mmCIF file of C-alpha atoms in Angstrom:
data_model
loop_
_atom_site.group_PDB
_atom_site.id
_atom_site.type_symbol
_atom_site.label_atom_id
_atom_site.label_comp_id
_atom_site.label_asym_id
_atom_site.label_seq_id
_atom_site.Cartn_x
_atom_site.Cartn_y
_atom_site.Cartn_z
ATOM 1 C CA MET A 1 -81.453 -33.894 -47.501
ATOM 2 C CA ARG A 2 -84.550 -31.823 -48.804
ATOM 3 C CA ILE A 3 -87.229 -33.439 -50.305
ATOM 4 C CA SER A 4 -89.832 -31.320 -51.655
ATOM 5 C CA VAL A 5 -93.519 -31.926 -53.638
ATOM 6 C CA GLN A 6 -94.656 -27.978 -54.591
ATOM 7 C CA ALA A 7 -96.658 -26.314 -57.405
ATOM 8 C CA GLU A 8 -94.487 -23.359 -56.938
ATOM 9 C CA ASP A 9 -91.539 -23.161 -59.404
ATOM 10 C CA PHE A 10 -87.860 -23.744 -57.547
ATOM 11 C CA ASP A 11 -84.376 -21.523 -58.273
ATOM 12 C CA ILE A 12 -81.700 -23.763 -59.434
ATOM 13 C CA GLY A 13 -79.158 -21.447 -58.654
ATOM 14 C CA GLU A 14 -80.620 -20.743 -54.803
ATOM 15 C CA GLU A 15 -81.267 -24.502 -54.387
ATOM 16 C CA ILE A 16 -77.345 -25.072 -55.072
ATOM 17 C CA SER A 17 -76.571 -22.042 -53.009
ATOM 18 C CA LYS A 18 -78.238 -23.710 -50.190
ATOM 19 C CA ILE A 19 -77.134 -27.503 -50.662
ATOM 20 C CA ARG A 20 -73.699 -25.620 -50.398
ATOM 21 C CA HIS A 21 -74.002 -23.746 -47.297
ATOM 22 C CA GLY A 22 -70.908 -22.559 -47.273
ATOM 23 C CA ARG A 23 -69.354 -25.743 -47.114
ATOM 24 C CA THR A 24 -65.952 -26.282 -48.364
ATOM 25 C CA ASP A 25 -65.224 -29.956 -48.627
ATOM 26 C CA LEU A 26 -67.361 -30.724 -51.982
ATOM 27 C CA GLY A 27 -65.608 -32.023 -54.740
ATOM 28 C CA ALA A 28 -68.681 -32.335 -56.420
ATOM 29 C CA ILE A 29 -72.253 -31.163 -57.316
ATOM 30 C CA ALA A 30 -74.228 -32.803 -60.107
ATOM 31 C CA THR A 31 -77.899 -31.075 -60.890
ATOM 32 C CA PHE A 32 -80.192 -32.423 -62.906
ATOM 33 C CA THR A 33 -83.708 -30.098 -64.474
ATOM 34 C CA GLY A 34 -86.552 -31.702 -65.853
ATOM 35 C CA LEU A 35 -88.105 -29.136 -68.509
ATOM 36 C CA VAL A 36 -91.726 -29.049 -70.185
ATOM 37 C CA ARG A 37 -90.758 -29.805 -74.173
ATOM 38 C CA ASP A 38 -93.334 -27.833 -76.532
ATOM 39 C CA ILE A 39 -92.858 -30.471 -79.133
ATOM 40 C CA HIS A 40 -93.329 -34.398 -78.562
ATOM 41 C CA GLY A 41 -93.122 -36.323 -82.129
ATOM 42 C CA ASP A 42 -95.330 -34.751 -84.420
ATOM 43 C CA HIS A 43 -97.036 -32.534 -81.775
ATOM 44 C CA VAL A 44 -97.035 -29.120 -80.580
ATOM 45 C CA ILE A 45 -97.613 -28.882 -76.645
ATOM 46 C CA ARG A 46 -98.961 -25.973 -75.425
ATOM 47 C CA LYS A 47 -99.179 -27.328 -71.405
ATOM 48 C CA MET A 48 -98.963 -30.150 -69.328
ATOM 49 C CA THR A 49 -100.765 -30.851 -65.873
ATOM 50 C CA LEU A 50 -98.668 -32.845 -63.758
ATOM 51 C CA GLU A 51 -101.119 -35.046 -61.658
ATOM 52 C CA HIS A 52 -99.807 -36.725 -58.210
ATOM 53 C CA PHE A 53 -100.721 -39.026 -54.927
ATOM 54 C CA PRO A 54 -100.137 -36.307 -52.064
ATOM 55 C CA ALA A 55 -99.607 -39.254 -49.549
ATOM 56 C CA MET A 56 -97.490 -40.575 -50.820
ATOM 57 C CA ALA A 57 -94.951 -38.861 -53.544
ATOM 58 C CA GLU A 58 -92.863 -37.194 -50.844
ATOM 59 C CA LYS A 59 -92.629 -40.663 -49.339
ATOM 60 C CA GLU A 60 -91.802 -42.528 -52.889
ATOM 61 C CA LEU A 61 -88.506 -39.714 -53.248
ATOM 62 C CA LEU A 62 -87.548 -40.112 -49.910
ATOM 63 C CA LYS A 63 -87.072 -43.666 -50.545
ATOM 64 C CA ILE A 64 -85.488 -43.132 -53.716
ATOM 65 C CA ALA A 65 -83.294 -40.689 -51.832
ATOM 66 C CA GLU A 66 -82.583 -42.930 -49.362
ATOM 67 C CA GLN A 67 -81.336 -45.885 -52.364
ATOM 68 C CA SER A 68 -78.813 -43.577 -53.643
ATOM 69 C CA MET A 69 -77.109 -42.615 -50.335
ATOM 70 C CA LYS A 70 -76.653 -46.356 -49.375
ATOM 71 C CA ARG A 71 -74.891 -47.137 -52.810
ATOM 72 C CA TRP A 72 -72.721 -43.976 -53.145
ATOM 73 C CA PRO A 73 -70.968 -41.532 -50.838
ATOM 74 C CA LEU A 74 -72.895 -39.008 -50.562
ATOM 75 C CA GLU A 75 -72.793 -35.411 -48.602
ATOM 76 C CA ASP A 76 -75.724 -34.610 -49.499
ATOM 77 C CA LEU A 77 -78.754 -34.182 -52.045
ATOM 78 C CA THR A 78 -82.016 -32.098 -53.040
ATOM 79 C CA ILE A 79 -84.673 -33.773 -54.916
ATOM 80 C CA ILE A 80 -87.899 -30.955 -56.184
ATOM 81 C CA HIS A 81 -90.604 -31.898 -57.869
ATOM 82 C CA ARG A 82 -93.492 -29.935 -59.378
ATOM 83 C CA TYR A 83 -97.239 -30.680 -59.827
ATOM 84 C CA GLY A 84 -100.214 -28.972 -61.137
ATOM 85 C CA PRO A 85 -100.399 -27.051 -64.778
ATOM 86 C CA LEU A 86 -97.353 -26.298 -65.899
ATOM 87 C CA TYR A 87 -96.379 -24.794 -69.840
ATOM 88 C CA PRO A 88 -93.368 -24.995 -72.241
ATOM 89 C CA GLY A 89 -89.872 -24.144 -70.809
ATOM 90 C CA ASP A 90 -91.618 -24.714 -67.541
ATOM 91 C CA ASN A 91 -89.071 -26.830 -64.575
ATOM 92 C CA ILE A 92 -90.441 -30.256 -63.806
ATOM 93 C CA VAL A 93 -87.944 -31.681 -61.850
ATOM 94 C CA LEU A 94 -84.870 -30.654 -59.919
ATOM 95 C CA VAL A 95 -82.224 -33.332 -58.594
ATOM 96 C CA ILE A 96 -78.848 -32.171 -57.311
ATOM 97 C CA THR A 97 -76.226 -34.516 -55.403
ATOM 98 C CA THR A 98 -72.758 -33.652 -53.801
ATOM 99 C CA SER A 99 -70.322 -36.043 -52.600
ATOM 100 C CA HIS A 100 -66.289 -35.532 -52.393
ATOM 101 C CA HIS A 101 -65.930 -36.547 -56.059
ATOM 102 C CA ARG A 102 -67.647 -36.186 -59.617
ATOM 103 C CA GLU A 103 -68.371 -40.047 -59.742
ATOM 104 C CA ALA A 104 -70.657 -40.447 -56.807
ATOM 105 C CA ALA A 105 -72.338 -37.634 -58.026
ATOM 106 C CA PHE A 106 -73.286 -38.099 -61.470
ATOM 107 C CA LYS A 107 -74.169 -41.812 -60.854
ATOM 108 C CA ALA A 108 -76.555 -40.803 -57.734
ATOM 109 C CA ALA A 109 -78.290 -37.799 -59.838
ATOM 110 C CA GLN A 110 -78.828 -40.260 -62.680
ATOM 111 C CA PHE A 111 -80.206 -43.611 -60.642
ATOM 112 C CA ILE A 112 -82.362 -41.253 -58.801
ATOM 113 C CA MET A 113 -83.824 -40.016 -62.128
ATOM 114 C CA ASP A 114 -83.924 -43.589 -63.481
ATOM 115 C CA TRP A 115 -86.442 -44.492 -60.208
ATOM 116 C CA LEU A 116 -88.259 -41.567 -60.018
ATOM 117 C CA LYS A 117 -90.005 -41.718 -63.668
ATOM 118 C CA THR A 118 -91.240 -44.935 -63.242
ATOM 119 C CA ASP A 119 -91.811 -45.305 -59.228
ATOM 120 C CA ALA A 120 -92.797 -41.935 -58.103
ATOM 121 C CA PRO A 121 -96.686 -41.373 -58.125
ATOM 122 C CA PHE A 122 -96.838 -38.413 -60.763
ATOM 123 C CA TRP A 123 -98.976 -38.793 -63.845
ATOM 124 C CA LYS A 124 -98.606 -36.528 -67.132
ATOM 125 C CA LYS A 125 -101.289 -35.007 -68.978
ATOM 126 C CA GLU A 126 -100.626 -33.448 -72.343
ATOM 127 C CA GLU A 127 -102.245 -30.452 -74.185
ATOM 128 C CA THR A 128 -101.480 -30.447 -77.836
ATOM 129 C CA ASP A 129 -102.579 -29.360 -81.320
ATOM 130 C CA MET A 130 -104.451 -33.016 -81.345
ATOM 131 C CA GLY A 131 -106.408 -32.644 -78.322
ATOM 132 C CA GLU A 132 -105.692 -34.058 -75.032
ATOM 133 C CA HIS A 133 -104.087 -37.125 -73.537
ATOM 134 C CA TRP A 134 -102.413 -39.047 -70.449
ATOM 135 C CA VAL A 135 -98.503 -39.695 -71.342
ATOM 136 C CA ALA A 136 -98.051 -43.608 -71.560
ATOM 137 C CA ALA A 137 -95.518 -45.350 -68.930
ATOM 138 C CA LYS A 138 -92.266 -46.362 -71.602
ATOM 139 C CA GLU A 139 -91.391 -49.646 -71.576
ATOM 140 C CA ASP A 140 -87.206 -48.274 -72.222
ATOM 141 C CA ASP A 141 -88.426 -46.194 -68.875
ATOM 142 C CA THR A 142 -88.327 -49.482 -66.979
ATOM 143 C CA LYS A 143 -85.197 -51.044 -68.396
ATOM 144 C CA LYS A 144 -83.351 -47.765 -67.739
ATOM 145 C CA ARG A 145 -84.478 -48.037 -63.728
ATOM 146 C CA ASP A 146 -83.885 -52.237 -63.935
ATOM 147 C CA ARG A 147 -80.260 -51.417 -65.278
ATOM 148 C CA TRP A 148 -79.704 -50.840 -61.554
ATOM 149 C CA THR A 149 -80.936 -53.947 -59.980
ATOM 150 C CA MET B 1 -113.000 -48.889 -47.267
ATOM 151 C CA ASN B 2 -112.338 -45.517 -48.991
ATOM 152 C CA ILE B 3 -110.786 -46.093 -52.385
ATOM 153 C CA PHE B 4 -108.893 -43.825 -54.493
ATOM 154 C CA TYR B 5 -108.535 -43.342 -58.329
ATOM 155 C CA PHE B 6 -106.107 -41.104 -59.817
ATOM 156 C CA ALA B 7 -105.014 -39.528 -63.451
ATOM 157 C CA ARG B 8 -106.630 -41.934 -66.705
ATOM 158 C CA ILE B 9 -108.304 -44.320 -64.182
ATOM 159 C CA ARG B 10 -109.787 -41.386 -62.398
ATOM 160 C CA GLU B 11 -111.248 -39.951 -65.653
ATOM 161 C CA ASN B 12 -112.257 -43.469 -66.942
ATOM 162 C CA ILE B 13 -114.145 -43.689 -63.962
ATOM 163 C CA GLY B 14 -115.706 -40.207 -63.433
ATOM 164 C CA ILE B 15 -114.952 -40.168 -59.522
ATOM 165 C CA SER B 16 -111.624 -39.670 -57.604
ATOM 166 C CA SER B 17 -112.747 -41.054 -54.589
ATOM 167 C CA GLU B 18 -115.543 -43.854 -53.056
ATOM 168 C CA GLU B 19 -116.744 -45.342 -49.944
ATOM 169 C CA ILE B 20 -117.342 -49.059 -50.529
ATOM 170 C CA ASN B 21 -118.781 -51.989 -48.105
ATOM 171 C CA LEU B 22 -116.023 -54.914 -48.928
ATOM 172 C CA PRO B 23 -118.094 -57.642 -49.942
ATOM 173 C CA SER B 24 -117.313 -60.657 -48.603
ATOM 174 C CA GLY B 25 -115.853 -62.859 -51.200
ATOM 175 C CA VAL B 26 -113.478 -59.782 -52.320
ATOM 176 C CA LYS B 27 -109.802 -61.090 -50.584
ATOM 177 C CA THR B 28 -107.221 -59.768 -53.112
ATOM 178 C CA VAL B 29 -106.928 -56.638 -55.129
ATOM 179 C CA SER B 30 -107.467 -58.360 -58.198
ATOM 180 C CA ASP B 31 -110.864 -59.723 -56.641
ATOM 181 C CA LEU B 32 -111.602 -55.984 -55.940
ATOM 182 C CA ILE B 33 -111.024 -54.468 -59.108
ATOM 183 C CA ARG B 34 -113.157 -57.559 -60.714
ATOM 184 C CA PHE B 35 -116.123 -56.461 -58.584
ATOM 185 C CA LEU B 36 -115.784 -53.169 -59.358
ATOM 186 C CA GLU B 37 -115.713 -53.834 -63.154
ATOM 187 C CA ASP B 38 -119.226 -55.124 -62.859
ATOM 188 C CA LYS B 39 -120.037 -51.524 -61.217
ATOM 189 C CA GLY B 40 -120.358 -50.177 -65.335
ATOM 190 C CA ASP B 41 -118.972 -49.556 -68.433
ATOM 191 C CA ASN B 42 -116.848 -46.393 -66.789
ATOM 192 C CA TYR B 43 -115.111 -49.171 -64.814
ATOM 193 C CA SER B 44 -114.731 -52.011 -67.117
ATOM 194 C CA ALA B 45 -112.762 -49.130 -69.387
ATOM 195 C CA ALA B 46 -110.294 -48.244 -66.699
ATOM 196 C CA PHE B 47 -109.648 -51.528 -65.955
ATOM 197 C CA ALA B 48 -109.720 -53.277 -69.297
ATOM 198 C CA GLU B 49 -105.943 -53.374 -69.486
ATOM 199 C CA SER B 50 -104.194 -55.494 -66.413
ATOM 200 C CA ASP B 51 -101.031 -54.161 -67.443
ATOM 201 C CA LEU B 52 -101.869 -50.763 -66.907
ATOM 202 C CA ILE B 53 -103.143 -50.653 -63.202
ATOM 203 C CA ARG B 54 -100.920 -50.375 -60.278
ATOM 204 C CA VAL B 55 -102.359 -50.367 -56.919
ATOM 205 C CA ALA B 56 -101.413 -49.230 -52.990
ATOM 206 C CA VAL B 57 -102.866 -49.876 -49.834
ATOM 207 C CA ASN B 58 -102.533 -48.151 -47.009
ATOM 208 C CA ASN B 59 -99.642 -45.611 -49.254
ATOM 209 C CA ASP B 60 -97.305 -48.954 -50.631
ATOM 210 C CA TYR B 61 -97.540 -50.342 -53.261
ATOM 211 C CA VAL B 62 -98.574 -53.783 -53.663
ATOM 212 C CA GLY B 63 -99.330 -56.829 -56.259
ATOM 213 C CA LEU B 64 -102.676 -57.634 -57.588
ATOM 214 C CA ASP B 65 -102.283 -60.861 -55.032
ATOM 215 C CA TYR B 66 -102.063 -58.603 -52.031
ATOM 216 C CA LYS B 67 -105.046 -59.357 -49.192
ATOM 217 C CA ILE B 68 -107.037 -56.783 -48.214
ATOM 218 C CA THR B 69 -109.796 -56.048 -45.791
ATOM 219 C CA ASP B 70 -111.888 -53.411 -44.808
ATOM 220 C CA LYS B 71 -109.667 -51.037 -43.028
ATOM 221 C CA ASP B 72 -107.783 -50.693 -46.116
ATOM 222 C CA GLU B 73 -107.491 -47.682 -47.750
ATOM 223 C CA ILE B 74 -107.259 -48.158 -51.620
ATOM 224 C CA ALA B 75 -105.450 -46.047 -54.519
ATOM 225 C CA ILE B 76 -105.836 -47.324 -57.915
ATOM 226 C CA PHE B 77 -104.363 -45.460 -60.786
ATOM 227 C CA PRO B 78 -101.982 -45.961 -64.346
ATOM 228 C CA PRO B 79 -98.024 -46.794 -64.405
ATOM 229 C CA MET B 80 -96.315 -43.760 -63.339
ATOM 230 C CA THR B 81 -94.785 -40.781 -65.435
ATOM 231 C CA GLY B 82 -92.859 -38.865 -63.163
ATOM 232 C CA GLY B 83 -89.664 -36.862 -64.162
#
């Protein structure tokens, strides 16, 4: 299992190679990458700054990862979450799950993302053509998370 | 007691952390927030909407009725928006 909270960018291809590391028993690798968009509603986004709580961020991601491992027969997983100043097109988050079969890999990746949105201590601030603001938490994201409980 | 603030709440208050002596009447997280609100307009603005406050004690999320002591480390922040 690889969990990383980092300012640096990540390379999706490299991360897939790392998690495979020569294994031939894996039937499925699912990946999700979250990116900074340049449009949010009517606003043009110029920059997104991710603030995080260093003492808790990795620990909370690990908790979510462990829950997903309990729930589905995963072989391994990677979660990388960036912080700091990011720009449109930049990577924010990467989830990779591996399993013998696709269903576990797909579902676990979605479960991890749904929990991470509301329960990992990160906060997004957008700088737009209309000024800057903290992104509000969405009720819908809480509903998506709670579907799993 | 050390208190850390993050994101909008940090900006409203204007500092990222502070050390306070826990007053004797303050037993729970919500008591602490009420105490902090009296410290000034910046604090009352930060805590104006109770739905938009989340708290961790010693790096674990807790509810507003969680009991605290002077040795605890508190973090106060808005609902998370990761991913």
